[in-house]
Tab-separated table of C-alpha atoms and ligand atoms in Angstrom:
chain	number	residue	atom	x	y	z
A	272	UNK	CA	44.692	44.633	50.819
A	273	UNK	CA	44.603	41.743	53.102
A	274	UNK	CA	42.113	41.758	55.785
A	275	UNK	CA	43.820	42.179	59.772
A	276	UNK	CA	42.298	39.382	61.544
A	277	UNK	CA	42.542	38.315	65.145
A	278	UNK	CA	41.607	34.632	66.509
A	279	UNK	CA	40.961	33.825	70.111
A	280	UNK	CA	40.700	30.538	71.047
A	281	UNK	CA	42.815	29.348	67.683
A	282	UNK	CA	43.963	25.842	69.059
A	283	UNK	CA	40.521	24.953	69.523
A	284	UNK	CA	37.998	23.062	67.443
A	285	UNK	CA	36.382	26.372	65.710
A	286	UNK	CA	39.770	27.711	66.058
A	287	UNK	CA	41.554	24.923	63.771
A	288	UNK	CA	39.254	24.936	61.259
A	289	UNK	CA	39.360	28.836	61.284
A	290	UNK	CA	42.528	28.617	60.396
A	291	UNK	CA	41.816	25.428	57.544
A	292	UNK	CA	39.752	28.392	56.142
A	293	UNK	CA	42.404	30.856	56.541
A	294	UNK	CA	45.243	28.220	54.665
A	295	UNK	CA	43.205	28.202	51.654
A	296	UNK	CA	42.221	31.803	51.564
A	297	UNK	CA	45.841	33.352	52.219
A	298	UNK	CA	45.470	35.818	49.810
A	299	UNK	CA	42.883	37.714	51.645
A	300	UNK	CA	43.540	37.113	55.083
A	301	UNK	CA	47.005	38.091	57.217
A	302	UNK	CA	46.990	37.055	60.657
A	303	UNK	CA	47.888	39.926	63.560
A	304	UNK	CA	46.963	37.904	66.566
A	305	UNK	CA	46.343	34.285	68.103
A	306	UNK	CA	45.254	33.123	71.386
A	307	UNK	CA	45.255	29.486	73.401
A	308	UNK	CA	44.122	28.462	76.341
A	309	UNK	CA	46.668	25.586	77.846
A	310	UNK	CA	47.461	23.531	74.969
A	311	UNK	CA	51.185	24.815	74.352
A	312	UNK	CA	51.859	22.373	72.249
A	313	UNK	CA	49.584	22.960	69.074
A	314	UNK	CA	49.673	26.847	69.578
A	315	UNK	CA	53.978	26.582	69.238
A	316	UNK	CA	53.162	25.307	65.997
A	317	UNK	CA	50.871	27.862	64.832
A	318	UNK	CA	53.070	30.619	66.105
A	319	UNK	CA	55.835	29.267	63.830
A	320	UNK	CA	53.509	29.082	61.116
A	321	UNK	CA	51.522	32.139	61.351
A	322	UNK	CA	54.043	34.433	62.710
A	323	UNK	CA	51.365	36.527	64.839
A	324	UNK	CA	52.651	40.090	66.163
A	325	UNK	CA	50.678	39.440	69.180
A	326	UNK	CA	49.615	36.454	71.215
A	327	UNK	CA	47.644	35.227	74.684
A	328	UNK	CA	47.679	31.767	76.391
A	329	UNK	CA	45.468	31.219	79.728
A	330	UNK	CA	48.517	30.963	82.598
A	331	UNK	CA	51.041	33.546	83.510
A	332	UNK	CA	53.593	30.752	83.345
A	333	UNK	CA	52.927	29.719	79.946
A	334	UNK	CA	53.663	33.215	78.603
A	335	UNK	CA	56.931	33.470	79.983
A	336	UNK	CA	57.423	29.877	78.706
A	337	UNK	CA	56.633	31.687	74.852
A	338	UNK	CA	58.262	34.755	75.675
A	339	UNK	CA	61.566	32.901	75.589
A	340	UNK	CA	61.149	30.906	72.561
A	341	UNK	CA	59.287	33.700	70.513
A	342	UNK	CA	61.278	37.125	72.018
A	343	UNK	CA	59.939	38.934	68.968
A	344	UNK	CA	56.445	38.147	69.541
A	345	UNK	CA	53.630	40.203	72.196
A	346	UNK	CA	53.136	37.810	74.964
A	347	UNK	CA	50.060	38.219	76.990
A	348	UNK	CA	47.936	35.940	79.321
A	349	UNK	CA	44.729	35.748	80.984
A	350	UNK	CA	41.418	37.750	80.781
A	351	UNK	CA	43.622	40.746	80.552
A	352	UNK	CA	45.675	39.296	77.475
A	353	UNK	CA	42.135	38.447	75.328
A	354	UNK	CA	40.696	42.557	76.127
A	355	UNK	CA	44.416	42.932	74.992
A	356	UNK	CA	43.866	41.628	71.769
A	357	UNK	CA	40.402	43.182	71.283
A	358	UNK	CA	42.181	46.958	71.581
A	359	UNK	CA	44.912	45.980	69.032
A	360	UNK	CA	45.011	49.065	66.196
A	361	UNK	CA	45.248	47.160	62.974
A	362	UNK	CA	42.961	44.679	63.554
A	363	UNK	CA	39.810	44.892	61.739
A	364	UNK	CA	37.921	41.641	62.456
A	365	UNK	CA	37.914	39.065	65.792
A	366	UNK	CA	36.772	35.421	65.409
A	367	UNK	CA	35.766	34.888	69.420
A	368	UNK	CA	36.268	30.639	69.120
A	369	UNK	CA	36.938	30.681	72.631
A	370	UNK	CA	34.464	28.851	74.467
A	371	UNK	CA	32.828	29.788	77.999
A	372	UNK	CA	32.228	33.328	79.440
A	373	UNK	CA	35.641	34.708	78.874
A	374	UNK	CA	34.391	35.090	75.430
A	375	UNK	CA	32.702	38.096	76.624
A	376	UNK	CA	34.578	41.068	77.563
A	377	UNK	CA	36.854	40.886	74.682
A	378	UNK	CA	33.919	40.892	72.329
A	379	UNK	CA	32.617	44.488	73.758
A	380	UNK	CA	35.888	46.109	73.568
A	381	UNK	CA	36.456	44.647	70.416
A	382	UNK	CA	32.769	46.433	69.601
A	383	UNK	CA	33.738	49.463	71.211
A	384	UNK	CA	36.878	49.864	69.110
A	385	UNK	CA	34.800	49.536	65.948
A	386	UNK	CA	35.565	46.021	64.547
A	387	UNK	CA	33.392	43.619	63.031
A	388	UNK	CA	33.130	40.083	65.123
A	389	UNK	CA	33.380	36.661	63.764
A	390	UNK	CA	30.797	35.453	66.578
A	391	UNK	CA	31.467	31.550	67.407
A	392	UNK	CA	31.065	32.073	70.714
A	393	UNK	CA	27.792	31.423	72.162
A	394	UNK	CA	27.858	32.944	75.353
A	395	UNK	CA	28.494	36.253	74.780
A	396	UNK	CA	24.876	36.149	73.148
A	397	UNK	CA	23.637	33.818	75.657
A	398	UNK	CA	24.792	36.041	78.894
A	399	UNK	CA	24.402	39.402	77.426
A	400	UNK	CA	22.997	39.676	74.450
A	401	UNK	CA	20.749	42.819	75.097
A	402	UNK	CA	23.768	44.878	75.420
A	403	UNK	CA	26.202	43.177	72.520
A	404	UNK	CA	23.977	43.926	70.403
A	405	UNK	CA	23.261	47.401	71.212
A	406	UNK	CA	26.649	48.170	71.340
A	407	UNK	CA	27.074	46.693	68.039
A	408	UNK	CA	24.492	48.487	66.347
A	409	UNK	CA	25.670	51.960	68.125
A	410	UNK	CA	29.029	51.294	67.032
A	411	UNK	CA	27.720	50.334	63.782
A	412	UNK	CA	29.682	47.306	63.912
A	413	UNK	CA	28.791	43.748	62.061
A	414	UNK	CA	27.936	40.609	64.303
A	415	UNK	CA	28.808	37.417	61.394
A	416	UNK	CA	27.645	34.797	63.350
A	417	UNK	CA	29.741	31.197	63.108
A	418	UNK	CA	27.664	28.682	64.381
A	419	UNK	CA	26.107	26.803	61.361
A	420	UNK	CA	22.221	27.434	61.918
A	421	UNK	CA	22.818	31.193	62.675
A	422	UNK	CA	24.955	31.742	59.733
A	423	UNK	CA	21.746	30.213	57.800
A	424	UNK	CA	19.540	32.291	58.626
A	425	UNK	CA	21.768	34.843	58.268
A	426	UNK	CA	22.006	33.921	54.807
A	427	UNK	CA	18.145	33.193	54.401
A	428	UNK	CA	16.604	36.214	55.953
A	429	UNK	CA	16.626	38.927	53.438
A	430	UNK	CA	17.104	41.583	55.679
A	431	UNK	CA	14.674	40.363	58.091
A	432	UNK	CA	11.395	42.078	55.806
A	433	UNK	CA	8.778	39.905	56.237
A	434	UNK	CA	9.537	37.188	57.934
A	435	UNK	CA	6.989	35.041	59.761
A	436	UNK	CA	9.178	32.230	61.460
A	437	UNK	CA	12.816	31.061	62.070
A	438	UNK	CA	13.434	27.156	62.079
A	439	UNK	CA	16.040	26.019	63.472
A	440	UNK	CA	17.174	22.595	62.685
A	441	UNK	CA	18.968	19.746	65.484
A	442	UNK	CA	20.191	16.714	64.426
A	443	UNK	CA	18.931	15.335	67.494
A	444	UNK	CA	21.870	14.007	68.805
A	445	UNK	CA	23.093	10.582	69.976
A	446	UNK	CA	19.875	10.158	72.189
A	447	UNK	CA	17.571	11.049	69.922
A	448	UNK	CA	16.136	7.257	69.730
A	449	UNK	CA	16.850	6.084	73.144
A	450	UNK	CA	14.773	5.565	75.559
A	451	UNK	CA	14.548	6.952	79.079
A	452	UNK	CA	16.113	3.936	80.896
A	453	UNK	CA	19.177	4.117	78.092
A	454	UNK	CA	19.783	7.785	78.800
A	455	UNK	CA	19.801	7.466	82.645
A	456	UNK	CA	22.365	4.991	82.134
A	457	UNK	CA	24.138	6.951	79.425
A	458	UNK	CA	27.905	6.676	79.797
A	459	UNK	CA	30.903	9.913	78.530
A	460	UNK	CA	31.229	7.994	75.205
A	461	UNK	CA	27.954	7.556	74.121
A	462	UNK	CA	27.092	11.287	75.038
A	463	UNK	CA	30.023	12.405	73.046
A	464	UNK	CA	29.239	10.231	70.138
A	465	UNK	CA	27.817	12.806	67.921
A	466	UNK	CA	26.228	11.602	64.668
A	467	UNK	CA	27.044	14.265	62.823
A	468	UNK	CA	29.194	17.117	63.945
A	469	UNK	CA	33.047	17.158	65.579
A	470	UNK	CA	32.903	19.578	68.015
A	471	UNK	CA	34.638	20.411	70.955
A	472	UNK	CA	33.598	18.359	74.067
A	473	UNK	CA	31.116	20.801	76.084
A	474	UNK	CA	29.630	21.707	72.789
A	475	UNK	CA	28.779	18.004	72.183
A	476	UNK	CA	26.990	17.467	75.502
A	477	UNK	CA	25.282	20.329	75.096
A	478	UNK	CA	24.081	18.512	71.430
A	479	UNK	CA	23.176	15.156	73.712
A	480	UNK	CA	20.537	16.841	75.878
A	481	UNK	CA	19.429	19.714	73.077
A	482	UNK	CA	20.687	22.186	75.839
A	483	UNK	CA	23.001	23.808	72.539
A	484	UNK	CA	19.484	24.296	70.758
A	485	UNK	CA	18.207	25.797	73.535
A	486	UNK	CA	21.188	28.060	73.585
A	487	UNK	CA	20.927	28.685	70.085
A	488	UNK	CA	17.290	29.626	69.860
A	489	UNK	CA	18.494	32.548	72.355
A	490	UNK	CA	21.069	33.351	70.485
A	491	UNK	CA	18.721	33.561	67.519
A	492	UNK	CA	16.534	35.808	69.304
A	493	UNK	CA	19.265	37.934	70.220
A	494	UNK	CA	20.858	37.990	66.559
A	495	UNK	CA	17.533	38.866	64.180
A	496	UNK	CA	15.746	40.130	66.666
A	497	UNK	CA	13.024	37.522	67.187
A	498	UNK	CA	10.376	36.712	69.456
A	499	UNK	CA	10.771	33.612	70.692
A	500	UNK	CA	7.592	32.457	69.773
A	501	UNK	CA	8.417	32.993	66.414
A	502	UNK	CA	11.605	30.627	66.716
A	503	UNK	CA	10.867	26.862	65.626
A	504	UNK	CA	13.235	24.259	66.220
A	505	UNK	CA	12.465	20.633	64.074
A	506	UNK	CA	14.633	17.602	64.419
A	507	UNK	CA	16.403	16.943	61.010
A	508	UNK	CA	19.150	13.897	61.834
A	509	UNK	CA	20.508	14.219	58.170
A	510	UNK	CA	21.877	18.184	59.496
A	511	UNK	CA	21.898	18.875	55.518
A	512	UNK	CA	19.350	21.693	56.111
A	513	UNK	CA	21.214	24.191	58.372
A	514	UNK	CA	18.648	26.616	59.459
A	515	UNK	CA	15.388	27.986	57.420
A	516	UNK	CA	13.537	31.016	57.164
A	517	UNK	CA	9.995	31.072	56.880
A	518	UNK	CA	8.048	34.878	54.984
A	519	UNK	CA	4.613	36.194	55.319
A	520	UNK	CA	4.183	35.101	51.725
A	521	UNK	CA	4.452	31.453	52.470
A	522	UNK	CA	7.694	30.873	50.938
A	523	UNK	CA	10.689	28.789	52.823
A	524	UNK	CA	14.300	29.758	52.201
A	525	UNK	CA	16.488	27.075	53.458
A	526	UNK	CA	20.160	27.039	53.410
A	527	UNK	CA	21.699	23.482	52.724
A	528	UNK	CA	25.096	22.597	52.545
A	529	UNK	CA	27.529	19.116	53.684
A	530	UNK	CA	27.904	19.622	57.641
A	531	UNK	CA	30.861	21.575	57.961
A	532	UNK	CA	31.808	23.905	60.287
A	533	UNK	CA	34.147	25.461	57.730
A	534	UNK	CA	31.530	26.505	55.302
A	535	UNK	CA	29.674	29.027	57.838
A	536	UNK	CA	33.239	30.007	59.164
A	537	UNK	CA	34.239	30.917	56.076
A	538	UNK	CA	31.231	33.242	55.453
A	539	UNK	CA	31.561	34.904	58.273
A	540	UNK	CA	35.128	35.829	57.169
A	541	UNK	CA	34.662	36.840	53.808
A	542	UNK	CA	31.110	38.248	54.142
A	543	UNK	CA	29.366	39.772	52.011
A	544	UNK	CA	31.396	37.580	49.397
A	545	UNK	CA	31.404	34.125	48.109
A	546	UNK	CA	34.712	32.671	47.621
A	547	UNK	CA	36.054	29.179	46.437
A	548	UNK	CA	37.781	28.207	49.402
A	549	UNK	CA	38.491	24.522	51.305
A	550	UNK	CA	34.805	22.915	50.732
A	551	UNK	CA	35.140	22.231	46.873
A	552	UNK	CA	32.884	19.155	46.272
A	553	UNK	CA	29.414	20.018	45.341
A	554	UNK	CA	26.496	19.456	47.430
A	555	UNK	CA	25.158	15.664	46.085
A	556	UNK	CA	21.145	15.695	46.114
A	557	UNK	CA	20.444	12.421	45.240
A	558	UNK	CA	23.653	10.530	47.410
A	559	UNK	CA	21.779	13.020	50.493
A	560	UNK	CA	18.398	11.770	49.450
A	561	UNK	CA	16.624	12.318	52.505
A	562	UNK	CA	15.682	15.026	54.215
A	563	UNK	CA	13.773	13.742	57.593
A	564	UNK	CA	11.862	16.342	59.927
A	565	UNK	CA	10.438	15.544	63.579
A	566	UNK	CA	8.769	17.263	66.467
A	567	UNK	CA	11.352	17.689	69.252
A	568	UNK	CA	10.790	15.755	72.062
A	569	UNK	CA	9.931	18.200	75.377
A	570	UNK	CA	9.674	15.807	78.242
A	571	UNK	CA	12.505	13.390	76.687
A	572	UNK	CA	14.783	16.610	76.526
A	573	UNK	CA	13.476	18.799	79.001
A	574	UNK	CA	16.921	21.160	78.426
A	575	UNK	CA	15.003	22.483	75.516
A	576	UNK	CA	11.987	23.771	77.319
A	577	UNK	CA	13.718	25.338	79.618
A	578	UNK	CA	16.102	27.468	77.304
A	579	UNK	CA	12.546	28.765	75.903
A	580	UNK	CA	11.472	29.453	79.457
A	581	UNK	CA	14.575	31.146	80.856
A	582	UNK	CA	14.717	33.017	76.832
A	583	UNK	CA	11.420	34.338	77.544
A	584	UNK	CA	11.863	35.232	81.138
A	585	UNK	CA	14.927	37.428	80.324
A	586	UNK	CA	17.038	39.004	83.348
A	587	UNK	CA	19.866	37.640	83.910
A	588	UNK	CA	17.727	33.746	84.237
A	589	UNK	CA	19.739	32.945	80.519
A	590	UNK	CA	22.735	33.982	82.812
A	591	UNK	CA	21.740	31.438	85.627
A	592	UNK	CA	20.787	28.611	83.256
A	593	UNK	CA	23.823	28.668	81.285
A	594	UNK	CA	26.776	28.933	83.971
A	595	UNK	CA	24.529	25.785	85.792
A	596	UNK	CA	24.548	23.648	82.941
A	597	UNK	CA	28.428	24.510	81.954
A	598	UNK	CA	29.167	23.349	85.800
A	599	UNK	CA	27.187	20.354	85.559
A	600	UNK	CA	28.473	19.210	82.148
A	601	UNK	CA	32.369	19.803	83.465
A	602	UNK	CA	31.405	17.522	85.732
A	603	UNK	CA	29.744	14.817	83.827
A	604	UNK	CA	32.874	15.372	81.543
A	605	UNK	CA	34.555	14.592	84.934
A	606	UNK	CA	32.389	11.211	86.230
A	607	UNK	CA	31.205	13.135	88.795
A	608	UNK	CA	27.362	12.683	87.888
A	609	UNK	CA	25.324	10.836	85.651
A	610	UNK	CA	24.170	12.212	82.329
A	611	UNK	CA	20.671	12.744	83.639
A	612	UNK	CA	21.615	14.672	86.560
A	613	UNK	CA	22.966	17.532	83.580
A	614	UNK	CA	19.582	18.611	83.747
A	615	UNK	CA	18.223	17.813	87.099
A	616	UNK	CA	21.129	20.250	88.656
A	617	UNK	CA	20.441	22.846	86.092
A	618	UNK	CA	16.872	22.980	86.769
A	619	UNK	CA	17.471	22.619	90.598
A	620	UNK	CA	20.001	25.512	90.295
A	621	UNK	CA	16.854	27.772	88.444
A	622	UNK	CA	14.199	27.209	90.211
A	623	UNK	CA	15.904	28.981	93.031
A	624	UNK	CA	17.284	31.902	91.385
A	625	UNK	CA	16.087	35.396	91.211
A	626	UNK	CA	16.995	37.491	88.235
A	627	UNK	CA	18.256	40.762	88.327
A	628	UNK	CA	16.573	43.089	85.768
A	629	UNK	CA	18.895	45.150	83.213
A	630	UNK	CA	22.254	44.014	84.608
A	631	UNK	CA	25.247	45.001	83.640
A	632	UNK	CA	28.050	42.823	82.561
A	633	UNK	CA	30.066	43.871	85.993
A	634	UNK	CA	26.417	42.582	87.163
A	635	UNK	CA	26.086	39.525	84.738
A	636	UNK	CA	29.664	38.306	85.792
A	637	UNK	CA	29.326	38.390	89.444
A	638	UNK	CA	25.701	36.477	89.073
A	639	UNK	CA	27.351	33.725	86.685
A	640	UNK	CA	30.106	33.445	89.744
A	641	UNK	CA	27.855	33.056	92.195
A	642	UNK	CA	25.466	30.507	90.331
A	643	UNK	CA	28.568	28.432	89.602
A	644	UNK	CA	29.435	28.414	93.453
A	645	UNK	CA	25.852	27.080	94.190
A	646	UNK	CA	25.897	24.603	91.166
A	647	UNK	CA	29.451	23.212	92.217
A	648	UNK	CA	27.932	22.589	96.124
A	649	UNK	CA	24.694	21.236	94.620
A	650	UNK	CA	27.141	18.826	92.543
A	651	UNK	CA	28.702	17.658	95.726
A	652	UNK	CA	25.537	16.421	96.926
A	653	UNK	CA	24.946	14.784	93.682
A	654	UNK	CA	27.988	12.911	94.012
A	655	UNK	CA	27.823	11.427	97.253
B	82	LIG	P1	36.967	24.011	72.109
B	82	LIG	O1	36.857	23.540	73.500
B	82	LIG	O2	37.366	23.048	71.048
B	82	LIG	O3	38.009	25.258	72.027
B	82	LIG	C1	37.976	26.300	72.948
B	82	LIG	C2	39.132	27.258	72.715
B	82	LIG	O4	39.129	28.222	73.766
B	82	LIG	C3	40.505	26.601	72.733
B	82	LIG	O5	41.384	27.306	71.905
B	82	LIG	C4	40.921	26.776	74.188
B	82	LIG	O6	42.304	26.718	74.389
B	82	LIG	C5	40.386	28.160	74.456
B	82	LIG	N1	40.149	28.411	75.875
B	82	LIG	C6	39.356	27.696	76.708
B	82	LIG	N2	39.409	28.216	77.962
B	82	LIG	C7	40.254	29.276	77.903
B	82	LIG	C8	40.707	30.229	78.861
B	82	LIG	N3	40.310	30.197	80.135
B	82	LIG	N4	41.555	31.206	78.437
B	82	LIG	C9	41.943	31.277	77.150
B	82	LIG	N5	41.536	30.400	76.197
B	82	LIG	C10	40.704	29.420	76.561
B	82	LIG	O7	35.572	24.680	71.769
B	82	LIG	P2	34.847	24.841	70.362
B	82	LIG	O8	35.821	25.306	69.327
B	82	LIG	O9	34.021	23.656	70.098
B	82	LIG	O10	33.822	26.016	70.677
B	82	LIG	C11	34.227	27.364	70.857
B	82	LIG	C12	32.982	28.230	70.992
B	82	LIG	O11	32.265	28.171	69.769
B	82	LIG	C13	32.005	27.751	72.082
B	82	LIG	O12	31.376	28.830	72.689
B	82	LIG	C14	30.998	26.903	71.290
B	82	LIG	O13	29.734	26.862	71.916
B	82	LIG	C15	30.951	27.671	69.982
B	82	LIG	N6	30.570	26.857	68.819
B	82	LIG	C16	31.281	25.759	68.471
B	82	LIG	C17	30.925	24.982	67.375
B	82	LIG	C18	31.730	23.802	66.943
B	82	LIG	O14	31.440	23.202	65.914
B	82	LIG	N7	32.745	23.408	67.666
B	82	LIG	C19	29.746	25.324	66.560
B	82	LIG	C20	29.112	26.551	66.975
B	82	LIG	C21	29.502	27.262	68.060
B	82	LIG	P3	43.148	25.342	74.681
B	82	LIG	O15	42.513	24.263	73.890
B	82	LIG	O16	44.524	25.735	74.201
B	82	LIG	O17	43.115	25.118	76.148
B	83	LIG	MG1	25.106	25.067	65.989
């Protein structure tokens, strides 16, 4: 039988390859439900091609758009439409690709109606990952996380027994070798110059100032259950070493692979099984060669430090730091600051929050509103 899958956020860059995985793997998978946000265009095509029972797209106006050229099709939009999607019967697993908070509540109904999640989305983990979790072990349900280091260590960890350290790799990102004066001048094209990944836009920023290794090292805590002391991150440009897991016996299990996003999507799909699927060309040893490792760099990516710090403080501070830093990289992405200011804003934004102790997600969303209010005036000021 073919596995019921649902995919939010399909037109985007986890989304597309999601469904590159899905292409090759057609005998397992059948497709129930696919959701956009605003590009039309691309998610036309995939309605024609995937022939989804159900669908969501961001705007009210877009729907109705669909709803005349697909009349046989479930049309939804908005927040509503993605919770929509979550409580849909036959569906047994949900890729979240969407990106930003609206990953969220579709996640924990998803959780609540007993299917295993396809986690790409980082900040369901980020904002609430005390009570995902929970929920997901309550409801017995599996969390497969997508994003390449997780699904590592996923693969690494031997049911967590005995583990002394995870280490999570960075490539280090465009700035990893420039110095201060070239990063305060750092221009939209240079930031989004990734050396080695193709990810959506936010994403990549985030892989500029280390701010998405900070985000992953609390998602890591979150996922396995680690302190974050026990969470290493090492610089490896050559991103052929995914993620590593270090036991109490000495030994290191690394998980290496070509970097591609489809590999770890595809696991997460077809977990616990290994399947030949769209990566076919063997990993090459000797045309890799080498396999660098540095220190991170603290004060020249100060991002870093503070995920650890806000990670460690707990509350809703992971709440705070991420919503500032999504407002101030929309508006780099914009022109409206400079690169540096990412960071400066961010930290500006934290150091005058107070965090509320076991929030709920009501709670969490209402903080990550009001924190994006204060980030978008403190932008303003930046600006002028
Ligand atoms: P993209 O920006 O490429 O895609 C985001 C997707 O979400 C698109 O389908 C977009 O629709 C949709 N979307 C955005 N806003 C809304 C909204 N308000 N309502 C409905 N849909 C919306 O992001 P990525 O694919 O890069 O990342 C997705 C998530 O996965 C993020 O949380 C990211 O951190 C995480 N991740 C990504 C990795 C990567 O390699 N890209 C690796 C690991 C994690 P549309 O384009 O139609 O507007
Ligand atoms: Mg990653």
């Amino acid at each position: 039988m073919k596995e019921k899958i649902a995919i939010l956020g399909s037109t985007g860059s986890i989304g597309t390859q999601a469904l590159e995985v899905i292409d090759k793997l057609s005998d397992k998978f059948e497709i129930v439900a696919l959701s956009a946000g605003s590009n039309l265009e691309l998610f036309e095509k995939q309605i024609e091609k995937y022939q989804p029972k159900y669908v969501s797209v961001k705007k009210d106006s877009d729907a109705c758009e669909l709803k005349s050229k697909f009349p046989n099709i479930d049309v939804m939009f908005g927040d509503v439409g993605l919770v929509s999607i979550a409580n849909i019967k036959e569906v047994q697993m949900l890729l979240v690709a969407v990106s930003g908070k609206i990953g969220l509540k579709p996640t924990i109904q998803a959780i609540k109606n007993k299917k295993d999640i396809a986690l790409a989305n980082k900040e369901t983990l980020v904002m609430a990952g005390d009570i995902v979790m929970k929920l997901a072990k309550d409801n017995g349900v599996k969390i497969l996380p997508v994003d390449s280091e997780h699904s590592a260590i996923f693969q690494c960890i031997n049911n967590g027994k005995n583990v002394k350290h995870l280490v999570i790799t960075a490539s280090g990102g465009p700035f990893r070798n420039s110095t201060k004066q070239e990063m305060e001048n750092a221009n939209l094209d240079e930031a989004l110059a990734h050396p080695r990944w193709n990810m959506g836009k936010k994403i990549t920023v985030d892989s500029a100032t280390l701010m998405n290794k900070g985000l992953e090292v609390i998602e890591a805590h979150h996922l396995f259950d680690f302190a974050y002391d026990d969470i290493k991150v090492v610089i490896h440009p050559q991103s052929y070493i995914h993620s590593a897991v270090e036991f109490a016996d000495g030994s290191v299990i690394a998980q290496i692979g070509i970097p591609s996003m489809h590999i770890p999507i595809q696991y997460a799909l077809t977990y616990p099984d290994r399947v030949e699927g769209i990566e076919t060309e063997s990993f090459d040893f000797v045309k890799a060669s080498k396999f660098e490792f540095y220190e991170p760099d603290y004060e020249k990516f100060p991002s870093l430090k503070l995920a650890f710090e806000v990670g460690k403080l707990g509350g809703t501070y992971p709440v705070c730091m991420n919503a500032a830093n999504e407002e101030a990289v929309f508006a780099f992405l914009d022109k409206k600051i400079k690169y540096l200011d990412i960071y400066k804003i961010t930290k500006q934004v934290f150091d005058s929050y107070k965090s509320i102790e076991n929030a709920s997600i009501e709670q969490i969303l209402e903080e990550d509103e009001k924190i994006r209010i204060q980030t978008r005036k403190l932008i303003d000021e930046y600006k002028d």
